[in-house]
Short mmCIF file of C-alpha atoms in Angstrom, two decimals:
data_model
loop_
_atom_site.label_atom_id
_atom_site.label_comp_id
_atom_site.label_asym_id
_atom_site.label_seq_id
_atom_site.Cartn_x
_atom_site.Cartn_y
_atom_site.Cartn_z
CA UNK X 90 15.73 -5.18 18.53
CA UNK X 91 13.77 -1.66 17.51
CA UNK X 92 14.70 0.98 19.82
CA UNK X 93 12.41 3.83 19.83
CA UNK X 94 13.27 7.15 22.93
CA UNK X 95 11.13 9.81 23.43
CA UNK X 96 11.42 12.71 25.65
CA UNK X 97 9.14 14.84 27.77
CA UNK X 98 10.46 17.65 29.52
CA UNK X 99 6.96 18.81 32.31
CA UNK X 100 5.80 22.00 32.45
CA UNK X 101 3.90 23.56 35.50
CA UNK X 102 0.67 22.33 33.34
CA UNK X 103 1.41 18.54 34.27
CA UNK X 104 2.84 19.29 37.62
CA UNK X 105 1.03 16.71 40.48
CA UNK X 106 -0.17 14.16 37.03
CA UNK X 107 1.17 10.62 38.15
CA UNK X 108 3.37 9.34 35.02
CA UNK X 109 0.40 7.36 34.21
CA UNK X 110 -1.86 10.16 33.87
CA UNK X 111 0.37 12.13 31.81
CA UNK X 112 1.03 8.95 28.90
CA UNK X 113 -2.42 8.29 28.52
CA UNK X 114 -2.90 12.49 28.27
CA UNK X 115 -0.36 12.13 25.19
CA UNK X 116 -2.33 9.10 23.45
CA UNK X 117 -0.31 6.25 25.00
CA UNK X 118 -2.53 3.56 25.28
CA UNK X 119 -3.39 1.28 28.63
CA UNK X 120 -1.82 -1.92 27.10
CA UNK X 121 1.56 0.68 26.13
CA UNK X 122 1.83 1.98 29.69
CA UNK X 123 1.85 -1.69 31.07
CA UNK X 124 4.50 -2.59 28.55
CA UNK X 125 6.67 0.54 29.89
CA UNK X 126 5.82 -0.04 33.22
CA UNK X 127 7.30 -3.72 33.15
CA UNK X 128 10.59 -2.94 31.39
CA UNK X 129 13.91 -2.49 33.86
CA UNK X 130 14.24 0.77 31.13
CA UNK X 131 11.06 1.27 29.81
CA UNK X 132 10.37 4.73 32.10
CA UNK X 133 13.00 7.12 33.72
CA UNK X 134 13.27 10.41 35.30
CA UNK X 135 17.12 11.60 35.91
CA UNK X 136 18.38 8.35 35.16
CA UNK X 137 16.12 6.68 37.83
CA UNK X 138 13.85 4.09 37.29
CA UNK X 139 9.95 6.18 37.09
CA UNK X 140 7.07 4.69 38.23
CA UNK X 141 4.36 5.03 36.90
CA UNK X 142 2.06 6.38 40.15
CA UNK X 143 4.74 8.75 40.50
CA UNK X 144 3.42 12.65 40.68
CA UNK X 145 5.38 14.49 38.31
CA UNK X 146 7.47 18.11 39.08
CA UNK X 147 7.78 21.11 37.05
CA UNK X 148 11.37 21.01 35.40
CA UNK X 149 11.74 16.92 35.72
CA UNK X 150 12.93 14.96 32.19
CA UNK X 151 10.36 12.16 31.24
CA UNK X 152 12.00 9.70 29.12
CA UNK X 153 10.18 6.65 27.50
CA UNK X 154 12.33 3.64 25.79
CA UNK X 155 10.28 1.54 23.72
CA UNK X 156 11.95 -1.58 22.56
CA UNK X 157 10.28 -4.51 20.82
CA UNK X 158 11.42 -7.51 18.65
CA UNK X 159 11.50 -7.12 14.70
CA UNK X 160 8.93 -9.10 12.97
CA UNK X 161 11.27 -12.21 11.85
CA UNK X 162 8.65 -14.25 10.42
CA UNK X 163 8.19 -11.49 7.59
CA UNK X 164 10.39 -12.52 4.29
CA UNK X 165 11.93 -9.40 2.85
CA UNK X 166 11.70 -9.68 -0.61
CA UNK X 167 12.23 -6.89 -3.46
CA UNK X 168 9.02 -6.13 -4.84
CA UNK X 169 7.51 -2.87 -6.18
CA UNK X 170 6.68 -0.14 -3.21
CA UNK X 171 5.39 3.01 -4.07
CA UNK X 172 5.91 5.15 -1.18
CA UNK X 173 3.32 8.36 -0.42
CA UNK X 174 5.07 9.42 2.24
CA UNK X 175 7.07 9.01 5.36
CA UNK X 176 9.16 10.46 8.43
CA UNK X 177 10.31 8.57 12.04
CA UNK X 178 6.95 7.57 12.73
CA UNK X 179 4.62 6.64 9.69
CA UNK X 180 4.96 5.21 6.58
CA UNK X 181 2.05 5.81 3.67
CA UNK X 182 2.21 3.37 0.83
CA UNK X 183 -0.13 3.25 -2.31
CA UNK X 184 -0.97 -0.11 -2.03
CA UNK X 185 -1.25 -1.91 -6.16
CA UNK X 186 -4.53 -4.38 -6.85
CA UNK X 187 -3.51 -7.89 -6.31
CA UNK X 188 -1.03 -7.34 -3.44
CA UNK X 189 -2.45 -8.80 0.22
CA UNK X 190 -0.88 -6.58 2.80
CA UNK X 191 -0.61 -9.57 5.44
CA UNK X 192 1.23 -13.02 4.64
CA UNK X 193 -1.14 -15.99 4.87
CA UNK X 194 -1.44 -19.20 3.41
CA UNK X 195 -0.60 -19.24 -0.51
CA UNK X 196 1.00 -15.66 0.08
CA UNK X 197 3.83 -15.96 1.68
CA UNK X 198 6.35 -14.16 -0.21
CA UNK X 199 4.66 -11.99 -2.36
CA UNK X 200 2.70 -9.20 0.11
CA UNK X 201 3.02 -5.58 0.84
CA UNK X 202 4.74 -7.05 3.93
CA UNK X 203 7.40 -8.61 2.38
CA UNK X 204 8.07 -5.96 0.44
CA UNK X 205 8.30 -3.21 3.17
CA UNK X 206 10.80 -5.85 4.72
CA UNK X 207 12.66 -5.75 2.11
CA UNK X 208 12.99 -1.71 1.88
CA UNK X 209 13.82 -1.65 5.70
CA UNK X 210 16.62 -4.09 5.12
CA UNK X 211 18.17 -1.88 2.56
CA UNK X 212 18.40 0.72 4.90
CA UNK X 213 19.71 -1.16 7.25
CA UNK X 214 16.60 -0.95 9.80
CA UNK X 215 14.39 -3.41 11.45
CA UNK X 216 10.74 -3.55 11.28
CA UNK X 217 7.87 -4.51 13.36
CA UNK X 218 4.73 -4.68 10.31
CA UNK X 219 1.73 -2.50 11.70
CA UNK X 220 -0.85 -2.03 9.35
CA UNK X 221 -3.10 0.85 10.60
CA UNK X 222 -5.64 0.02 8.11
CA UNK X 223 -7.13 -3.00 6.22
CA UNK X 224 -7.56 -3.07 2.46
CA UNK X 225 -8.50 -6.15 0.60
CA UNK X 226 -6.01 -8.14 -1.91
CA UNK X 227 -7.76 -6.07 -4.95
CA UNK X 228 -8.40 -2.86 -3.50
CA UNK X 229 -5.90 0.00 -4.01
CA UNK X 230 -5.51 3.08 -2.19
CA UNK X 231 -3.01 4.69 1.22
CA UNK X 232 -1.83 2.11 3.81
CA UNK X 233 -0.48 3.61 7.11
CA UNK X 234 2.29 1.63 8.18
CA UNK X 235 3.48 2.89 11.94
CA UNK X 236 6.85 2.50 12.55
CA UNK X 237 6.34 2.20 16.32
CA UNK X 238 4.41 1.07 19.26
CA UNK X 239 3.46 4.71 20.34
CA UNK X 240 2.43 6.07 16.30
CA UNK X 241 0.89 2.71 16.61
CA UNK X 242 -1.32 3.89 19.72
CA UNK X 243 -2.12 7.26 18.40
CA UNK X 244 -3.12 6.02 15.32
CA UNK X 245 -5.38 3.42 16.30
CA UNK X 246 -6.70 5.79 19.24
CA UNK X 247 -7.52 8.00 15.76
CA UNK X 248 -9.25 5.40 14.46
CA UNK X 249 -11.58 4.26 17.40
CA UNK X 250 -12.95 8.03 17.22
CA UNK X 251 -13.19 8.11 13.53
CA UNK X 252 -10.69 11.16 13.39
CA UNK X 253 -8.89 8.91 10.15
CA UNK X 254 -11.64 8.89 7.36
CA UNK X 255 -11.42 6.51 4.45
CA UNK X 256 -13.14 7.27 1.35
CA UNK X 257 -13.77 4.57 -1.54
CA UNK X 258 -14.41 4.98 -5.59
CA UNK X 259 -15.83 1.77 -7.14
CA UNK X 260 -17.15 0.57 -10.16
CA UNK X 261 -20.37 -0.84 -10.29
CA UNK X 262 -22.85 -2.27 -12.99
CA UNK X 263 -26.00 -0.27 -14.20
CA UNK X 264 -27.01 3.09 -12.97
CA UNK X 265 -26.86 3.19 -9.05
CA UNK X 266 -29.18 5.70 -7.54
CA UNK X 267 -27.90 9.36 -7.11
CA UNK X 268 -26.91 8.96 -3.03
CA UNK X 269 -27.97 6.96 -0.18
CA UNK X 270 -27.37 4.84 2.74
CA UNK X 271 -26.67 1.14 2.96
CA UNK X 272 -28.26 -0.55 6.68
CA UNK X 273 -27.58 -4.69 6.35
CA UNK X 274 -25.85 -6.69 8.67
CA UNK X 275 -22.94 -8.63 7.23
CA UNK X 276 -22.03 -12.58 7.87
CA UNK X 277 -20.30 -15.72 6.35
CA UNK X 278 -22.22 -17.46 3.23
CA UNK X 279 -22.88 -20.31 4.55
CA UNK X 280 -20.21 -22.99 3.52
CA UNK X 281 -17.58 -20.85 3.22
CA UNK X 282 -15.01 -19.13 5.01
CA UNK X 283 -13.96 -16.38 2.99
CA UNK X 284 -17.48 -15.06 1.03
CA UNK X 285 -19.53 -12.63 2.70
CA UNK X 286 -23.34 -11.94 2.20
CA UNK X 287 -26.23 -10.32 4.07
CA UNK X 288 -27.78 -11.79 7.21
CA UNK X 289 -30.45 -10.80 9.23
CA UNK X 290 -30.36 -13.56 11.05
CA UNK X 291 -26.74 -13.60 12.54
CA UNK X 292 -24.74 -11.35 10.65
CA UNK X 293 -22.98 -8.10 12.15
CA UNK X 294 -24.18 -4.56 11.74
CA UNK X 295 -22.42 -2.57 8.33
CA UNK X 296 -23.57 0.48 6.79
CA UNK X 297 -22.21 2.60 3.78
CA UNK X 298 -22.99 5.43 2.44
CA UNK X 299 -22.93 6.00 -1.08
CA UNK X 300 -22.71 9.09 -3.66
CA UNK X 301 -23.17 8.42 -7.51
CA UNK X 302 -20.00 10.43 -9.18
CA UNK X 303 -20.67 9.48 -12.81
CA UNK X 304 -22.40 6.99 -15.63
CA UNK X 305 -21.14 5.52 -18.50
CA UNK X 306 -21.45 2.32 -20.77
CA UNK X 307 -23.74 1.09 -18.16
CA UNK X 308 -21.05 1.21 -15.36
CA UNK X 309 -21.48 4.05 -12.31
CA UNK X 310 -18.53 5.64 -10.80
CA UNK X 311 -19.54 5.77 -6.79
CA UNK X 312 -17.91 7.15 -4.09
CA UNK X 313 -18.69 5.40 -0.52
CA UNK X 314 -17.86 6.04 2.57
CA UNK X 315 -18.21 3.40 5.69
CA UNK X 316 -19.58 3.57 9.16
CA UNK X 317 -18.27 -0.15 9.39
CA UNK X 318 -15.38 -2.35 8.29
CA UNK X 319 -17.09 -5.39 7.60
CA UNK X 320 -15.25 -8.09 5.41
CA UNK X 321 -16.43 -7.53 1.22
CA UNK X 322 -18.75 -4.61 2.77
CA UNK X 323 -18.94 -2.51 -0.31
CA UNK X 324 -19.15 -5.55 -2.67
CA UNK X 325 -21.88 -7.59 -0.83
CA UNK X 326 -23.94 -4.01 -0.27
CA UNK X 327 -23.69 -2.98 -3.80
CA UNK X 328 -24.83 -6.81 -4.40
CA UNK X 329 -27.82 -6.18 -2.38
CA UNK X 330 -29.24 -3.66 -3.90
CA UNK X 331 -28.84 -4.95 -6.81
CA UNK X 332 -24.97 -4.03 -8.94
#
């Protein structure tokens, strides 16, 4: 069982907010406040049970108890883990190439997962695996990790407005343009369930913008940044126009 306990201590600012009101002020997130709202501990004030239409008073003692099950179906196992950075409510990891950072079929044991299972267990914590972020088996770069359900809300509430910006450097064949922009919708090849291509027809909307860095040995270093998080986005738009 995680246990996570956080404490909010209202000021004449909140005073007359219901409890509900004043979460979702602080980033908690609908489907969070439910989750509180339901637990016989999840929300006191003085010891009491708080409810969440309750109008908060200057000088009262919010306290929120999140507790949630570890994720047992994750295998620890001792692989390499550089870590960027980390405190009680994040962890940053520089994710290597060829490391998924989910377990699925024919990776089981061998993921960023398991291996931030692994670390957990050797300090004696539990973890629930929240991936903030999505990067494919061969892409390396940051993965946010939050160690909790309300980082987890923040961070995803960061996300939905674009406040967490994610740039990419690739390598790509022949000399791409100096800059531009990247409009094609995005959708399975047909026959398979894992390649991507562009499709007017039915796929979904993606666009990525693109800056030239450098050219060399006819390979360009570009820097893109995404509106979208399509599956393969930068490889299938580089594909279509044409490295």
């Amino acid at each position: 069982m995680i246990k996570k306990t956080l404490q909010y201590k209202i000021t004449e600012k909140d005073q007359g907010k219901t409890v509900e009101q004043f979460l979702r002020s602080k980033g908690y997130s609908h489907r969070l406040v439910v989750k509180l709202r339901n637990s016989p501990t999840g929300l006191t004030i003085g010891g009491e049970l708080a409810f969440t239409i309750h109008r908060l008073q200057a000088g009262e003692i919010l306290i929120a108890t999140l507790e949630e099950e570890n994720s047992q179906n994750i295998v620890p196992v001792e692989l390499p883990l550089n870590i960027v950075y980390e405190d009680e409510d994040i962890l940053v990891v520089n994710k290597d190439a060829g490391v998924p950072i989910h377990p699925s079929q024919g990776h089981f044991d061998h993921t960023l997962a398991n291996a931030v299972a692994w670390y957990y267990q050797s300090k004696g914590q539990t973890l629930v695996y929240r991936a903030i972020n999505r990067l494919d088996r061969d892409t390396t770069g940051l993965l946010i990790i939050a160690k909790h359900m309300y980082s987890a809300s923040l961070l995803s509430n960061m996300v939905a407005r674009r406040e967490i910006h994610r740039e990419y450097l690739a390598a790509a064949t022949g000399l791409v343009e100096e800059s531009g922009m990247i409009e094609a919708p995005i959708g399975r090849a047909n026959g398979s369930t894992i390649e991507r291509c562009v499709d007017f027809a039915h796929g979904d909307y993606a666009c990525t913008h693109f800056h030239r860095l450098a050219y060399q040995n006819g390979y360009s270093l570009v820097s893109l940044k995404l509106e979208t998080g399509r599956t393969h986005q930068i490889r299938v738009h580089m594909k279509y126009i044409g490295h």
